[in-house]
Every structure is written in structure tokens, then in C-alpha cells.
PDB file of C-alpha atoms in Angstrom:
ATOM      1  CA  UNK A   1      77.327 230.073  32.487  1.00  0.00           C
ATOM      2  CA  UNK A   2      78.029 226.212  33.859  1.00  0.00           C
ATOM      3  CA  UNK A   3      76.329 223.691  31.878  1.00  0.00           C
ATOM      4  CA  UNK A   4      72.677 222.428  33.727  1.00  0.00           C
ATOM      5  CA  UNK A   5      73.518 219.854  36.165  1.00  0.00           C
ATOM      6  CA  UNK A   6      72.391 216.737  34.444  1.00  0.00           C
ATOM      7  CA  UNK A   7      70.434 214.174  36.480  1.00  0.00           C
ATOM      8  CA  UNK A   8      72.175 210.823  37.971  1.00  0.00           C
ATOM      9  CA  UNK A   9      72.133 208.127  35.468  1.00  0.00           C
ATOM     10  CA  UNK A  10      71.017 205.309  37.586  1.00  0.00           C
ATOM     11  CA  UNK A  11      68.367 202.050  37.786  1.00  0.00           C
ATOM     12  CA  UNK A  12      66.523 204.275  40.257  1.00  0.00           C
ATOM     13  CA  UNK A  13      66.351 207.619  38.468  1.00  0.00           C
ATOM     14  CA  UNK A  14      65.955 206.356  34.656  1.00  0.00           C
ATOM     15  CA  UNK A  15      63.204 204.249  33.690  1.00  0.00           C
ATOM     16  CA  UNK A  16      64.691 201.017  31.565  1.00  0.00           C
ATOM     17  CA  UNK A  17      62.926 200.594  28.718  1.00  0.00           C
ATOM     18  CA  UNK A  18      63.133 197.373  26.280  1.00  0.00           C
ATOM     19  CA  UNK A  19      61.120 196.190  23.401  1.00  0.00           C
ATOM     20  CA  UNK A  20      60.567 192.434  22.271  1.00  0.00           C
ATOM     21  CA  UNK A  21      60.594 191.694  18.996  1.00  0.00           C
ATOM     22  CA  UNK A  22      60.437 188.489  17.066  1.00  0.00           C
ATOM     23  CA  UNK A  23      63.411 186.880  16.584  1.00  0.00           C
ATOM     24  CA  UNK A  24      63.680 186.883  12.198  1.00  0.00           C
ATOM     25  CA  UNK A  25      66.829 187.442  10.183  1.00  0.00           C
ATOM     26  CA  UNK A  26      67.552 191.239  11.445  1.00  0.00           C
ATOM     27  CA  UNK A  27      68.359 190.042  15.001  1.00  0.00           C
ATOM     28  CA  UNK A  28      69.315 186.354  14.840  1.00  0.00           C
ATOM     29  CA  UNK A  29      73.472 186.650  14.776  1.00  0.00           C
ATOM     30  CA  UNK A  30      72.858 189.244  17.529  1.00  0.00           C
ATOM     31  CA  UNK A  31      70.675 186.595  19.143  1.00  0.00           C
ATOM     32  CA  UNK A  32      73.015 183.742  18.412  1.00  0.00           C
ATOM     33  CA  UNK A  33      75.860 185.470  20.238  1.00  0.00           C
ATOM     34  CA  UNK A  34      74.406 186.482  23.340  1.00  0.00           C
ATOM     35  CA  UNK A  35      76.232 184.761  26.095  1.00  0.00           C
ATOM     36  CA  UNK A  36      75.412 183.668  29.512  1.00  0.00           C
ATOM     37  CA  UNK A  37      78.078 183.886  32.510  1.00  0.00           C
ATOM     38  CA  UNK A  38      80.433 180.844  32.624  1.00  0.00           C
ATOM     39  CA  UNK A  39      78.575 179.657  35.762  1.00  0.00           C
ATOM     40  CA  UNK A  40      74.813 180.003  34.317  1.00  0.00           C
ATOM     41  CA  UNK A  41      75.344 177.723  31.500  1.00  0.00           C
ATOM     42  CA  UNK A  42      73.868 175.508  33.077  1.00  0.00           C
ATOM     43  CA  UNK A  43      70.264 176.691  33.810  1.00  0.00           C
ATOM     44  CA  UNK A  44      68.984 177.835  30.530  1.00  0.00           C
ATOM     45  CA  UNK A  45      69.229 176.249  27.182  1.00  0.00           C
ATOM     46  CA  UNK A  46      71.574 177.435  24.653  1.00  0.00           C
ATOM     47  CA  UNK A  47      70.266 180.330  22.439  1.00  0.00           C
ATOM     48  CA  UNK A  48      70.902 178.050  19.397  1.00  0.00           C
ATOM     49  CA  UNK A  49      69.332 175.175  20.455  1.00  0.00           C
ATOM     50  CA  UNK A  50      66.265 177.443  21.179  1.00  0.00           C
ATOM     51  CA  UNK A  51      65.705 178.709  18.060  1.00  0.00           C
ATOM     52  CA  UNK A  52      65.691 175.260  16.576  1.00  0.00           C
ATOM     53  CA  UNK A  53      63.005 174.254  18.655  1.00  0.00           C
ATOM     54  CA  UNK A  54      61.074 177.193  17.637  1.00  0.00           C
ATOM     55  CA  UNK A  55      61.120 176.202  14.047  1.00  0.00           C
ATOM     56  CA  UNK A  56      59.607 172.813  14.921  1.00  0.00           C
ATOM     57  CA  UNK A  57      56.829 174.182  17.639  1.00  0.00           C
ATOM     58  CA  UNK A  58      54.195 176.355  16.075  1.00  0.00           C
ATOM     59  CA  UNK A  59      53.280 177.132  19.513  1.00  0.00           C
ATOM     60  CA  UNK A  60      57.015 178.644  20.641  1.00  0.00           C
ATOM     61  CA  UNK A  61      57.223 182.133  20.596  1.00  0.00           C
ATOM     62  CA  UNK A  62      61.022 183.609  20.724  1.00  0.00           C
ATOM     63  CA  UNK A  63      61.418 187.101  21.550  1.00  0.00           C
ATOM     64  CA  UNK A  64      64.985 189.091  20.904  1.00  0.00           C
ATOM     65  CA  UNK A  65      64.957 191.254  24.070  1.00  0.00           C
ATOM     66  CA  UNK A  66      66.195 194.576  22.476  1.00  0.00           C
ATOM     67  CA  UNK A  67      67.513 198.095  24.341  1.00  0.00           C
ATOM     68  CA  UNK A  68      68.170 200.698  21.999  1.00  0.00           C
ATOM     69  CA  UNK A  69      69.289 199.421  18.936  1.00  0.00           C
ATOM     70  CA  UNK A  70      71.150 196.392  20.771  1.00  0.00           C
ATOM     71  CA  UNK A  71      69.872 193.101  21.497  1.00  0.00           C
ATOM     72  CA  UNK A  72      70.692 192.524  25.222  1.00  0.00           C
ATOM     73  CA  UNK A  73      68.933 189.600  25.871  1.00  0.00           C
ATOM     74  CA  UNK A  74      66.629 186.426  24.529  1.00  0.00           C
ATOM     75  CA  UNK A  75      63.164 184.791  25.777  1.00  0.00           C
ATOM     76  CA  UNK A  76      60.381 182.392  24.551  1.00  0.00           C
ATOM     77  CA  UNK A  77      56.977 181.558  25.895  1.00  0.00           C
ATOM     78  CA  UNK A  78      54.154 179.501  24.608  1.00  0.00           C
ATOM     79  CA  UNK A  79      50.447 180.458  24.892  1.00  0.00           C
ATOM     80  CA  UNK A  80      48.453 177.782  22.797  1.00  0.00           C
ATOM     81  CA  UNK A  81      45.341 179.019  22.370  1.00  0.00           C
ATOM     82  CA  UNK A  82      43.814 175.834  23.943  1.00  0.00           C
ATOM     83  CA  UNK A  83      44.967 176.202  27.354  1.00  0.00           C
ATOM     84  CA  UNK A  84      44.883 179.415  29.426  1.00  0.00           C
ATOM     85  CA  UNK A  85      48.342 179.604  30.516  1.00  0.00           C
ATOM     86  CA  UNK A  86      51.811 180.738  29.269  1.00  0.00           C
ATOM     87  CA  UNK A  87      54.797 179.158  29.860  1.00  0.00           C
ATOM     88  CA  UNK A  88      57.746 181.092  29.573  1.00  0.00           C
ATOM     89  CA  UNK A  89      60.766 178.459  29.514  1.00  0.00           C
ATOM     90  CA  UNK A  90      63.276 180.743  27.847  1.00  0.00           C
ATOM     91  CA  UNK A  91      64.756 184.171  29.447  1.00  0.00           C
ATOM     92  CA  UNK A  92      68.285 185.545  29.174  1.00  0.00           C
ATOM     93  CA  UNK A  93      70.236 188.621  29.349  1.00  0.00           C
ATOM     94  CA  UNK A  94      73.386 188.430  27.467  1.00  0.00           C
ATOM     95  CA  UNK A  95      76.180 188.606  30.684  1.00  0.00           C
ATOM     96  CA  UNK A  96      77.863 191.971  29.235  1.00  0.00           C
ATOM     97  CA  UNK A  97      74.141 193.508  29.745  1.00  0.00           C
ATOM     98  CA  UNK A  98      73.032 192.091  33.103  1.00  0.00           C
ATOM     99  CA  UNK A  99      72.837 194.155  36.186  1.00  0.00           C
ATOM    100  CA  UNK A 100      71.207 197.324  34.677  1.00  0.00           C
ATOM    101  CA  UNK A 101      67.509 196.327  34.980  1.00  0.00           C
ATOM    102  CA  UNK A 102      67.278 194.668  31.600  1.00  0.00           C
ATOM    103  CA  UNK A 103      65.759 191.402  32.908  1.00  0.00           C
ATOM    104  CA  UNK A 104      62.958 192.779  35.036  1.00  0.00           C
ATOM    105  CA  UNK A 105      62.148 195.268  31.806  1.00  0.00           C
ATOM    106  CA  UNK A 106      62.039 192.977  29.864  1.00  0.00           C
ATOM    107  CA  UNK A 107      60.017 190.211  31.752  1.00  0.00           C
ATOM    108  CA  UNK A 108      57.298 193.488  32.309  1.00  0.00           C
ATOM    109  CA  UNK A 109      57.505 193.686  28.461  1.00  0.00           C
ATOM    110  CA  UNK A 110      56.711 189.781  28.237  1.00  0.00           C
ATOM    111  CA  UNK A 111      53.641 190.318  30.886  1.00  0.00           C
ATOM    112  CA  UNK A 112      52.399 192.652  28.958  1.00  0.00           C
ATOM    113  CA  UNK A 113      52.687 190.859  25.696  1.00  0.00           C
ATOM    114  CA  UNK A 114      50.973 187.810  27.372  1.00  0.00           C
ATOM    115  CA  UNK A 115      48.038 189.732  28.887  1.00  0.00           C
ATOM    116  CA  UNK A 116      47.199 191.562  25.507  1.00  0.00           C
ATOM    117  CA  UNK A 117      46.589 187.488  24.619  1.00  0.00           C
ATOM    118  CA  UNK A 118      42.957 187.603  25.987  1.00  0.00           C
ATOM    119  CA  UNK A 119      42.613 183.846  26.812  1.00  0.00           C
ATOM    120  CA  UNK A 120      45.835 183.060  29.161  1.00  0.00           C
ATOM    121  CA  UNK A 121      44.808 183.709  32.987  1.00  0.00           C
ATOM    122  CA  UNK A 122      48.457 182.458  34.357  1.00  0.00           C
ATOM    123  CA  UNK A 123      51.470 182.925  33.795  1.00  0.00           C
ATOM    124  CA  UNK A 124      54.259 179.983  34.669  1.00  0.00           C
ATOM    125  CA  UNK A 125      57.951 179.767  34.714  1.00  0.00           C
ATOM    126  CA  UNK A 126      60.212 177.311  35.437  1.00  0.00           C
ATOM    127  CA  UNK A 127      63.670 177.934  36.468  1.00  0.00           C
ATOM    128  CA  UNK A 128      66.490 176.196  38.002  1.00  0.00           C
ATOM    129  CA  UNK A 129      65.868 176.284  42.058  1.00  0.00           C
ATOM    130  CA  UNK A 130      69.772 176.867  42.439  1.00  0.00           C
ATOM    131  CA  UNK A 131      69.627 180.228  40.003  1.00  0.00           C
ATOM    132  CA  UNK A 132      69.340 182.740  42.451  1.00  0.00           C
ATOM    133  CA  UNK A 133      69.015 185.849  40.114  1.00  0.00           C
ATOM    134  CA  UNK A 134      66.214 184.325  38.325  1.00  0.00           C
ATOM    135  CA  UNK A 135      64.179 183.132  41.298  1.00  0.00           C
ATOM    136  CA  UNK A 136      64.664 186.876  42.587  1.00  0.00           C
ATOM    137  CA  UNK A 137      63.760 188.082  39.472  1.00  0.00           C
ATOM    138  CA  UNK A 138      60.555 186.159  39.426  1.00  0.00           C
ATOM    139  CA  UNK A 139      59.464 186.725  42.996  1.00  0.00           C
ATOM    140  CA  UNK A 140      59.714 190.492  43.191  1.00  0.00           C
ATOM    141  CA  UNK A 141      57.510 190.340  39.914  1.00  0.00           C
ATOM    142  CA  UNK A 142      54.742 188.059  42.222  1.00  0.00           C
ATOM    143  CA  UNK A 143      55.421 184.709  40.779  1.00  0.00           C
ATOM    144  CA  UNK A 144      54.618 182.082  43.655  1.00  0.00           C
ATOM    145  CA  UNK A 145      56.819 178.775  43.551  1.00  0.00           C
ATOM    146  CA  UNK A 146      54.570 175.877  43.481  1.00  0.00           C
ATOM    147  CA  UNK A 147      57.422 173.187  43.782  1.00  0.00           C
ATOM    148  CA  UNK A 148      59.618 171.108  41.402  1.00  0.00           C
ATOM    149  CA  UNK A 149      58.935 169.123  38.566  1.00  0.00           C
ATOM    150  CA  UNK A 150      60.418 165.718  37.478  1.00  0.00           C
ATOM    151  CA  UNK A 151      63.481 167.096  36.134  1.00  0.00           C
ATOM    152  CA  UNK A 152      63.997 169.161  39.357  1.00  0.00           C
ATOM    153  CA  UNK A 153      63.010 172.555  37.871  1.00  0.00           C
ATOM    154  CA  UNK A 154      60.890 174.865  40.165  1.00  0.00           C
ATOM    155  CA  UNK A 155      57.604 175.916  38.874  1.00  0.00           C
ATOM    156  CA  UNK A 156      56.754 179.171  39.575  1.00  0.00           C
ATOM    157  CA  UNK A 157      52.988 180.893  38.644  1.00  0.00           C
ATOM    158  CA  UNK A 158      51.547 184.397  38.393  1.00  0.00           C
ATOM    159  CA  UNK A 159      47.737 184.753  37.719  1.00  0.00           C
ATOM    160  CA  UNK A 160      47.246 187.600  35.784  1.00  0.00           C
ATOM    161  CA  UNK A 161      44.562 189.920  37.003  1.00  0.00           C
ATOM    162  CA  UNK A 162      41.537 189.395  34.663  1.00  0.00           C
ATOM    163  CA  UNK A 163      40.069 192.421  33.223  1.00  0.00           C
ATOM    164  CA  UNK A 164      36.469 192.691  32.741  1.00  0.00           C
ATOM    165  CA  UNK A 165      35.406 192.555  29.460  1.00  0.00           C
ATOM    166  CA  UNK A 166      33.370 194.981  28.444  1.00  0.00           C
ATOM    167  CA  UNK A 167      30.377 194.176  26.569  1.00  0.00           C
TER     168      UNK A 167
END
């Protein structure tokens, strides 16, 4: 008989699913050549430039953003373990990968990494107030603009629900 009708493909009927991995010497070229779209280049920090900056902060924690056995996008956060929030100050998907629920995957991948860290309470981003995406992106996942800083980046914050701990 006919083959089994196979279910839409589709953001609403298949769940995305990313992992985040450290960036090391198996994903850096793929990391290196993520691009942004012509007009984002200006809002985030080349990938390149990134990763140098991670080998001089101890506290910088890059992430290759990975779907499958691709590497679709790029992030970094820092969580020094003397201050209770993390500030994530890096997040990209690479522009051939965006639109297909990557970014929102991979930022709950990122929450998650960041609550398993048992002494951040917050969460913080800061983002270009013009970048649209990434403004939506952060709202719908509760992050509350607090206003801009001195360079004219918004500030954006999500306390993270604190689990008891159990005795």
C-alpha cells in the first residue's frame, strides 16, 4: 500500500534540539566561519575576535552552538564564581541557519547550562536596542530590559527561579 503519511516538518510540529559544546580544535574553523547577515555586523562582535578574548579571560565561556553534526551558531557567557550573575555578551546563529528556531534552542540550552551553575541567580544580556530579532528573542524568553549602558547597549535581565536546596 501508500507509504504512511509522514508528519509536517515544521518549527511547530518538531521540537529543535541543539547542544553547546566548548569551542576546542574540533569545532573552531566551523566556528570561525559562521557568518552574520550583511546588516547585523554590526551588533555582535566578530567570531574571531571572540575567541581571542576567551583565551585571555579565564572567566569567558564560548559555546559552539551545534545541530546535528553542524555548528549553526556561536555564544559566550561569563559566570565568575564571585558574583551571582551571568552575562551572556556573545550569541549568534550563522545567517544560512537562522529562522528555524536555532536561536531560541539554543539560548534554552544556555539557561540551562547557567542554572546547573548553583551560585548565579540572574541572568543578563546586553544587545544592541536597534537588533530587533535579538530583543524578540530575549523577551519571549522573559528577559526584562532595564535600560542602556554607556556604550548604548540595552541591558536586559532574567532571574532565574531559585530551587530549594535540599538538605
Amino acid at each position: 500500500g501508500p507509504p504512511p503519511q509522514q508528519p509536517q516538518e515544521g518549527p511547530s510540529s518538531v521540537a529543535i534540539v541543539v547542544r553547546l559544546e566548548p569551542v576546542d580544535r574540533s569545532n573552531r574553523d566551523a566556528v570561525l566561519a559562521l557568518e552574520l547577515a550583511p546588516d547585523q555586523q554590526d551588533y555582535v562582535a566578530d567570531n574571531a575576535t571572540s575567541l581571542k578574548e576567551a583565551r585571555r579571560d579565564a572567566d569567558a565561556n564560548p559555546r559552539a552552538v551545534i545541530a546535528g553534526d553542524r555548528v549553526v551558531g556561536f555564544l559566550m557567557y561569563d559566570a565568575s564564581k564571585d558574583d551571582d550573575e551571568a552575562l551572556i555578551y556573545r550569541f549568534m546563529i550563522d545567517r544560512r541557519e537562522q529562522g528555524r528556531g536555532y536561536g531560541r534552542a539554543a539560548l534554552d540550552a544556555l539557561l540551562g547550562e547557567i542554572r546547573a551553575l548553583r551560585h548565579v541567580k540572574h541572568a543578563v544580556v546586553m544587545y544592541m536596542p536597534e537588533n530587533a530579532g535579538a530583543r524578540h528573542l530575549y523577551r519571549t524568553a522573559g528577559f526584562v530590559d532595564e535600560g542602556t549602558d554607556e556604550d548604548g547597549e540595552m541591558i536586559a535581565r532574567l532571574p532565574l527561579a531559585s530551587r530549594r536546596r535540599r538538605r
